[in-house]
Amino acid sequence: MKFKDKLKSNKFLITAELFPPKGTDISFFSKRADCLLNSGVDAVNVTDNQRASMRTSSLAMCKILADKGIEPILQLTARDRNRIALQSDLLGASVLGIENVLILSGDHPKFGDYANAKAVYDLDTIQLIKTTKMLGSGFDLAGKKLCGSPNFCVGAVVNPTAYPNEMQVLMFEKKIKAGAEFFQTQTVFDVEIFKAFYDKVKSFGVKVLAGVMLIKSAKSLSFFQNLPGVTVPKEIQKKIASSSVALKDGIDICAQTIKQLRQFADGVHIMSIGMEELIPEIINKS
Amino acid sequence: MIITEKKQKEALLQSLKGFDKLFLTACGGCAAKSLTADEKSVKEIMDFLVSNGKTILESAVIESVCDMRLVKKTLSRNENMQKADVVVALSCGAGVQSIESVLKEKNIIPALDSKYIGSTKRIGIYKKFCSVCGSCILDQTQGICPRTRCAKSLVNGPCGGFVNGKCEIDQNTDCAWVLIYEKLKNNGKCQDFLNQYVVPL
Ligand code: SF4
Ligand code: SF4
């Protein structure tokens, strides 16, 4: 069953994500991807120049996944391309058989290797979601008719931990109005915070996959804590700080979080940052 | 007004290489008000240039350099201007180009960098509120411009990066959308926000 159809089922959905290589050697990417074959993962995101640092295109790497029989979710940010390039890439993705796209604003260039790069934002996220749906109706943003049109399943992002939270709830609804068919969230460590958010939006009937992160070490935890909008509960901080087996604890925390989410949520999006070989274990334990 | 900054002195000197007889123009409008072309700044730059071997034939203050008619009236028949190798302009980029378009044959060097259109809070403290987009949406955004004040120019609502009301790229800057949201909430306009769609420019 395709991801798009699974969204209509009652299945607890699991997505993972891979970073494209920085360069043309895809062997590491390929090995990570192979770990996700038959692992219980329903689809795999490929990030789009995450943290505003340049990498190989998400589009190319999505095609590699598709060829392996893994269903890709193309991440597409509004940061680097104008409306011509965005639409062109979307059509290209469709031609290559990519059917899922996750629209996001993208980390600001200030965070990456190119602090002075032009932050394009020719379209904002809502406009880009609408544009993607519009291509599906057979017309481009300029109203010109397409010869052959894509049929994307469009996802969007929401941050359940951002305060004021009500603004994210409004954005959730606004993104659905624009055409969003599923959501993935920024990392949640605290299931209660996610639940409070989820309770406010579940009546919309659009699936929300909670973002969960694998903590690999005390160092990686402190990195996450410094990311915008991430809150880590005190117990987790303490546990990892004093642990001699941080990775093992990280796996347990991740599995435990998923287990709790299975009780009520629609699914999870697992961010394992280069340790995809651990995902089957995490899923088994959850 | 247009907020300008003084160019690095060394860089200015570099661009004046090969020019000896200078004609200085200072804008009496925005640049004078934002203290980049006021009397003190003009004197400072003149002293610097003279101490570096340049001859300044004249320095003229023009009330608003962006008014080409004024530039023409003041400069086109000026004798010192005819003798000068180069015009050093203390004004915004529009001012520099109004001089260029009046005095076609003259070399012209800007002494300032134009930064943005700003509102003055007090001298030296300016707020960037408008980026002259050509299609004002302040009626839909509670009088707060997200094109200018959101780091990603998102016009239909925020990203997910704001933390306690501050922008993800700078913890000292308010997230424009949180400011807009507070007003939407207080004015009972959240439903309007949901239904409104700002089209691409
Ligand atoms: S929307 Fe913003 S940038 Fe455009 S005219 Fe209005 S204030 Fe200026
Ligand atoms: S945090 Fe707010 S101001 Fe900053 S980029 Fe996001 S929406 Fe814009």
XYZ file of C-alpha atoms and ligand atoms in Angstrom:
503
model
C 0.000 0.000 0.000
C 1.269 3.473 -0.809
C 1.962 6.051 1.887
C -0.870 8.181 0.521
C -3.308 5.285 1.010
C -1.927 4.344 4.395
C -2.782 7.889 5.504
C -6.414 6.916 5.024
C -6.027 3.704 7.042
C -5.772 3.199 10.793
C -2.171 2.082 10.630
C 0.297 3.682 13.074
C 2.647 5.277 10.521
C 6.410 5.380 10.789
C 8.655 7.576 8.668
C 12.400 8.059 8.899
C 14.743 10.550 7.318
C 18.037 10.514 5.470
C 20.497 13.311 4.771
C 21.872 13.473 1.236
C 25.644 13.184 0.956
C 27.797 16.263 0.662
C 29.391 15.248 -2.606
C 28.789 12.658 -5.274
C 29.681 9.497 -3.344
C 26.341 7.935 -2.460
C 27.675 4.742 -0.869
C 27.038 5.829 2.731
C 23.565 7.082 1.846
C 22.865 3.854 0.055
C 23.961 1.728 3.000
C 21.741 3.760 5.381
C 18.846 3.370 2.976
C 19.306 -0.407 2.799
C 18.882 -0.601 6.599
C 15.402 0.813 6.109
C 14.221 -1.783 3.616
C 11.598 -4.020 5.246
C 12.233 -2.322 8.579
C 8.657 -1.354 9.299
C 9.196 2.163 8.003
C 6.408 3.391 5.697
C 8.264 6.170 3.908
C 11.569 8.017 4.144
C 12.127 11.771 3.974
C 15.169 13.152 2.254
C 16.180 16.534 3.670
C 16.626 19.614 1.497
C 19.947 21.272 2.350
C 19.159 20.993 6.046
C 20.602 23.540 8.445
C 21.033 25.684 5.331
C 24.248 23.908 4.425
C 24.730 22.687 0.876
C 24.285 18.998 0.066
C 23.369 16.897 -2.936
C 19.816 17.546 -4.082
C 16.990 15.883 -2.221
C 15.332 15.178 -5.566
C 18.223 13.045 -6.831
C 18.450 11.111 -3.573
C 14.688 10.496 -3.518
C 15.039 8.836 -6.906
C 17.768 6.578 -5.485
C 15.359 5.551 -2.713
C 12.511 4.936 -5.134
C 14.772 2.686 -7.237
C 15.482 0.633 -4.126
C 11.776 0.206 -3.485
C 11.669 2.644 -0.583
C 8.910 5.219 -0.775
C 10.482 8.679 -0.620
C 9.137 11.937 0.778
C 10.792 14.856 -0.970
C 11.491 17.697 1.416
C 11.152 21.003 -0.374
C 12.007 24.271 1.312
C 10.933 27.725 0.205
C 14.352 29.066 1.100
C 16.512 28.461 -1.951
C 14.349 28.629 -5.065
C 11.962 31.057 -6.650
C 8.538 30.028 -7.933
C 9.898 29.015 -11.329
C 12.496 26.626 -9.896
C 10.121 25.254 -7.252
C 7.452 24.330 -9.766
C 10.033 22.963 -12.163
C 11.528 20.721 -9.459
C 8.078 19.529 -8.433
C 7.257 18.505 -11.992
C 10.659 16.844 -12.277
C 10.030 14.915 -9.063
C 6.720 13.680 -10.388
C 8.304 12.545 -13.653
C 10.787 10.520 -11.596
C 7.959 8.808 -9.737
C 8.166 10.753 -6.472
C 4.677 11.145 -5.091
C 5.122 12.608 -1.608
C 6.420 16.039 -0.824
C 6.928 17.779 2.498
C 6.784 21.552 2.256
C 8.735 23.572 4.763
C 10.135 27.062 5.135
C 13.644 25.741 5.793
C 16.300 26.831 8.245
C 17.419 30.386 7.638
C 20.775 30.713 5.788
C 22.151 32.376 8.889
C 22.417 28.904 10.476
C 24.498 27.346 7.737
C 27.756 27.539 5.835
C 26.468 30.373 3.678
C 25.264 32.998 6.108
C 25.083 35.634 3.365
C 23.238 33.505 0.821
C 20.051 35.144 -0.414
C 17.103 33.803 1.546
C 14.737 33.530 -1.393
C 11.280 32.962 0.103
C 9.691 34.001 -3.175
C 6.748 31.869 -2.051
C 5.980 31.236 1.588
C 4.968 27.815 2.904
C 1.232 28.325 2.486
C 1.722 29.637 -1.042
C 3.999 26.702 -1.856
C 1.498 24.148 -0.551
C -1.199 25.784 -2.670
C 1.091 25.886 -5.683
C 1.835 22.166 -5.335
C -1.868 21.384 -5.238
C -2.482 23.711 -8.156
C 0.018 21.824 -10.331
C -2.069 18.771 -9.504
C -5.107 20.490 -10.979
C -3.315 20.779 -14.303
C -2.264 24.433 -14.150
C 0.824 26.259 -13.005
C 0.919 29.309 -10.779
C 0.714 31.596 -13.795
C -2.499 29.846 -14.827
C -0.885 28.122 -17.805
C -2.114 24.654 -18.689
C 0.255 21.741 -18.048
C 0.622 18.836 -20.392
C 0.410 16.072 -17.844
C 0.063 16.989 -14.190
C 1.523 15.573 -10.967
C -0.523 14.047 -8.200
C 1.348 14.780 -5.012
C 0.515 13.800 -1.503
C 1.451 17.026 0.277
C 2.774 17.174 3.800
C 3.555 20.120 6.020
C 5.353 20.785 9.264
C 4.102 22.046 12.576
C 5.882 22.673 15.872
C 3.803 21.478 18.834
C 6.305 22.910 21.313
C 6.387 26.487 19.996
C 4.934 29.087 22.288
C 2.435 30.732 21.810
C 1.037 27.361 20.867
C -2.300 28.717 19.585
C -0.492 30.255 16.636
C 0.753 26.792 15.597
C -2.781 25.435 15.942
C -3.992 28.194 13.610
C -1.197 27.391 11.169
C -2.123 23.720 11.290
C -5.628 24.571 10.151
C -4.400 27.086 7.586
C -2.037 24.535 6.050
C -4.910 22.054 5.759
C -6.993 24.702 4.013
C -4.084 25.227 1.639
C -3.953 21.505 0.863
C -1.796 19.721 3.464
C -2.687 16.029 3.723
C -0.359 15.020 6.547
C 1.939 16.610 9.094
C 5.310 15.809 10.532
C 6.372 17.709 13.612
C 9.554 19.146 14.972
C 11.202 16.959 17.605
C 9.117 16.161 20.660
C 10.829 14.702 23.687
C 7.936 15.414 25.990
C 4.925 13.293 25.006
C 2.596 15.342 27.240
C 3.366 18.507 25.311
C 2.653 16.703 22.054
C -0.582 15.257 23.407
C -1.843 18.655 24.508
C -1.244 19.926 20.969
C -2.641 16.835 19.299
C -5.849 17.070 21.296
C -6.399 20.523 19.845
C -5.957 19.428 16.232
C -7.075 15.815 15.985
C -10.643 16.795 15.092
C -9.367 18.008 11.701
C -8.814 14.371 10.791
C -5.414 14.937 9.191
C -2.629 12.612 10.335
C 0.150 14.020 12.492
C 3.424 12.126 12.770
C 5.255 13.177 15.914
C 8.954 13.859 15.389
C 11.167 11.738 17.647
C 14.917 12.001 17.806
C 17.483 9.391 18.654
C 19.860 10.795 21.231
C 23.294 9.401 20.412
C 25.392 11.016 23.119
C 25.447 13.754 25.720
C 27.035 15.973 23.101
C 24.295 15.421 20.547
C 21.681 16.075 23.212
C 23.190 19.429 24.053
C 23.190 20.240 20.333
C 19.435 19.519 20.066
C 18.719 21.567 23.120
C 20.208 24.568 21.407
C 18.022 24.179 18.329
C 15.155 26.624 18.057
C 11.968 25.295 19.625
C 13.259 22.085 21.217
C 12.548 21.360 24.892
C 14.076 18.332 26.573
C 12.546 17.135 29.875
C 14.847 17.264 32.907
C 14.763 13.457 33.474
C 16.084 12.796 29.977
C 18.811 15.406 30.379
C 19.868 13.849 33.684
C 19.763 10.297 32.424
C 21.935 11.010 29.392
C 24.364 13.273 31.243
C 25.168 10.601 33.835
C 25.047 7.626 31.466
C 28.038 5.521 30.470
C 25.942 3.911 27.738
C 24.324 7.018 26.275
C 23.514 5.443 22.910
C 21.783 2.457 24.535
C 19.811 4.826 26.761
C 19.062 6.943 23.727
C 17.574 3.945 21.951
C 15.463 3.110 25.011
C 14.245 6.683 25.392
C 13.343 6.811 21.713
C 11.512 3.452 21.838
C 9.753 4.457 25.044
C 8.591 7.732 23.497
C 7.208 5.868 20.490
C 5.480 3.360 22.765
C 3.703 6.177 24.579
C 2.776 7.782 21.272
C 1.330 4.514 19.971
C -1.384 4.879 22.613
C -3.025 7.828 20.924
C -1.037 9.345 18.033
C -1.226 8.709 14.273
C 2.428 7.872 13.863
C 6.000 8.982 14.321
C 8.783 10.465 12.250
C 12.086 9.074 13.501
C 15.188 11.206 13.128
C 18.170 8.978 13.734
C 20.882 11.188 12.192
C 23.094 8.718 10.396
C 22.241 5.720 12.625
C 19.465 4.258 10.534
C 20.709 0.732 11.250
C 19.219 1.169 14.737
C 15.735 1.959 13.525
C 14.524 -1.672 13.290
C 15.624 -2.186 16.920
C 13.912 1.008 18.027
C 10.700 -0.004 16.276
C 10.843 -3.515 17.772
C 11.270 -2.170 21.267
C 8.457 0.345 20.933
C 13.735 57.705 5.731
C 16.585 55.938 3.943
C 19.116 54.728 6.484
C 22.693 55.017 5.305
C 26.048 54.073 6.799
C 29.454 55.569 6.167
C 31.713 53.477 4.000
C 34.999 52.335 5.502
C 37.432 55.222 5.010
C 40.128 53.025 3.504
C 37.691 51.581 0.988
C 36.588 55.071 0.002
C 40.186 56.140 -0.472
C 40.777 53.102 -2.625
C 37.904 54.005 -4.940
C 39.285 57.553 -5.238
C 42.635 56.347 -6.508
C 43.775 58.479 -9.439
C 41.374 61.338 -8.649
C 42.827 64.494 -7.135
C 40.296 67.287 -7.458
C 37.165 66.382 -5.595
C 33.708 67.889 -5.415
C 31.763 66.779 -2.369
C 27.968 66.668 -2.259
C 26.083 66.057 0.943
C 22.380 65.300 1.130
C 20.498 67.507 3.573
C 17.639 65.023 3.768
C 17.690 61.490 5.176
C 21.489 61.209 5.214
C 21.916 64.422 7.201
C 19.203 63.313 9.612
C 20.730 59.895 10.134
C 24.082 61.610 10.783
C 25.963 60.275 7.802
C 25.923 63.568 5.845
C 25.469 66.124 8.610
C 27.922 68.969 9.077
C 30.160 66.968 11.389
C 30.348 63.968 9.066
C 31.119 66.195 6.076
C 33.918 67.889 7.978
C 35.312 64.579 9.154
C 35.422 63.153 5.669
C 36.926 66.330 4.225
C 39.689 66.318 6.832
C 40.396 62.684 6.087
C 40.567 63.216 2.327
C 42.703 66.343 2.596
C 45.116 64.598 4.939
C 45.434 61.945 2.266
C 46.525 64.448 -0.348
C 43.190 65.204 -2.008
C 42.074 68.686 -2.981
C 38.470 69.520 -2.289
C 37.272 72.203 -4.643
C 33.908 72.610 -2.988
C 31.442 70.875 -0.784
C 27.798 71.505 -1.458
C 24.819 70.597 0.645
C 21.740 69.828 -1.428
C 18.499 69.759 0.444
C 17.296 66.501 -1.094
C 19.628 64.878 -3.562
C 16.838 62.574 -4.648
C 15.181 65.597 -6.250
C 16.894 65.752 -9.643
C 15.585 69.248 -10.261
C 17.420 70.516 -7.187
C 20.578 68.690 -8.222
C 20.416 70.259 -11.655
C 19.848 73.740 -10.249
C 22.747 73.458 -7.809
C 25.361 71.615 -9.823
C 24.917 71.908 -13.555
C 26.426 75.378 -13.902
C 28.851 75.190 -10.987
C 32.364 76.194 -12.060
C 34.152 74.090 -9.472
C 32.166 71.135 -10.672
C 33.465 71.658 -14.202
C 37.030 71.535 -12.835
C 36.548 68.548 -10.567
C 37.790 65.048 -11.497
C 35.172 63.330 -9.429
C 32.083 63.850 -7.314
C 32.083 62.244 -3.868
C 28.463 61.828 -2.868
C 27.286 61.537 0.710
C 23.786 60.292 0.007
C 21.790 57.156 -0.597
C 22.118 55.210 -3.840
C 19.160 57.053 -5.349
C 20.906 60.346 -4.601
C 24.130 59.169 -6.201
C 22.204 58.279 -9.324
C 20.289 61.534 -9.496
C 23.669 63.273 -9.603
C 24.899 60.831 -12.222
C 21.929 61.408 -14.431
C 22.319 65.204 -14.243
C 26.098 65.269 -14.719
C 26.422 62.498 -17.267
C 30.110 63.020 -17.995
C 31.390 63.114 -14.386
C 32.892 60.302 -12.370
C 30.913 59.726 -9.222
C 31.857 57.821 -6.085
C 29.443 56.997 -3.260
C 30.702 57.629 0.257
C 27.779 55.891 1.953
C 26.094 52.500 1.911
C 22.288 52.513 1.724
C 20.856 50.028 4.184
C 17.070 50.210 4.357
C 14.038 52.379 4.887
C 13.786 52.967 8.585
C 11.751 54.804 11.157
C 13.666 56.780 13.746
C 13.135 55.759 17.329
C 15.848 58.086 18.466
C 19.022 59.278 16.780
C 21.047 56.225 15.861
C 18.228 53.780 16.619
C 16.214 52.946 13.526
C 13.505 50.394 12.953
C 13.270 48.577 9.666
C 9.538 48.497 9.080
C 9.012 48.556 5.308
C 10.826 47.098 2.333
C 8.781 48.961 -0.291
C 7.277 45.834 -1.811
C 4.796 47.632 -4.011
C 1.774 45.822 -2.604
C 1.050 46.767 0.980
C -0.640 44.135 3.121
C -0.624 45.960 6.442
C -4.435 45.944 6.346
C -4.288 42.154 6.664
C -1.456 41.886 9.155
C -2.589 44.108 11.990
C -0.342 46.960 10.861
C 2.854 44.901 11.274
C 4.823 44.076 8.119
C 5.895 40.425 7.901
C 7.524 40.971 4.509
C 10.077 43.088 6.324
C 9.987 42.001 9.940
C 9.817 38.216 9.522
C 13.280 36.866 8.729
C 11.753 34.615 6.073
C 9.233 37.173 4.756
C 6.420 34.708 5.384
C 3.178 36.528 4.606
C 0.593 33.884 5.477
C 1.722 32.939 8.953
C 4.806 31.952 10.916
C 7.325 29.160 10.693
C 7.708 26.831 13.652
C 10.905 28.348 14.944
C 9.804 31.128 17.250
C 10.836 30.684 20.857
C 8.999 32.610 23.549
C 7.938 35.198 21.028
C 11.420 35.723 19.595
C 12.592 34.936 16.066
C 14.542 31.731 15.507
C 17.405 33.610 13.935
C 17.815 36.172 16.676
C 16.730 35.826 20.270
C 16.729 39.609 20.638
C 14.230 40.234 17.853
C 10.498 39.739 18.214
C 8.942 37.224 15.857
C 6.778 39.450 13.653
C 4.103 36.766 13.555
C 3.865 36.480 17.318
C 3.334 40.251 17.439
C 0.663 39.923 14.742
C -0.914 36.992 16.569
C -1.206 38.923 19.848
C -3.140 41.641 18.042
C -5.272 39.165 16.091
C -6.234 37.553 19.364
C -6.956 40.820 21.165
C -8.994 42.111 18.236
C -10.912 38.858 17.804
C -9.547 38.418 14.266
C -8.098 34.891 14.398
C -10.898 33.594 12.193
C -10.168 36.283 9.600
C -6.516 35.231 9.634
C -7.535 31.643 8.912
C -9.646 32.649 5.950
C -7.291 35.143 4.423
C -4.707 34.241 1.826
C -2.006 36.638 0.727
C -1.112 35.854 -2.878
C 2.491 35.821 -4.094
C 3.778 39.272 -5.088
S 3.652 45.227 2.994
Fe 5.445 45.820 4.156
S 7.020 46.118 2.609
Fe 5.091 46.169 1.534
S 4.550 48.352 1.466
Fe 3.513 47.467 3.262
S 4.956 47.854 4.960
Fe 6.121 48.127 3.060
S 10.441 32.940 13.967
Fe 8.848 34.370 13.302
S 9.935 36.146 12.441
Fe 11.409 34.467 12.615
S 11.367 33.476 10.616
Fe 9.892 32.364 11.868
S 7.928 33.377 11.553
Fe 9.510 34.733 10.747
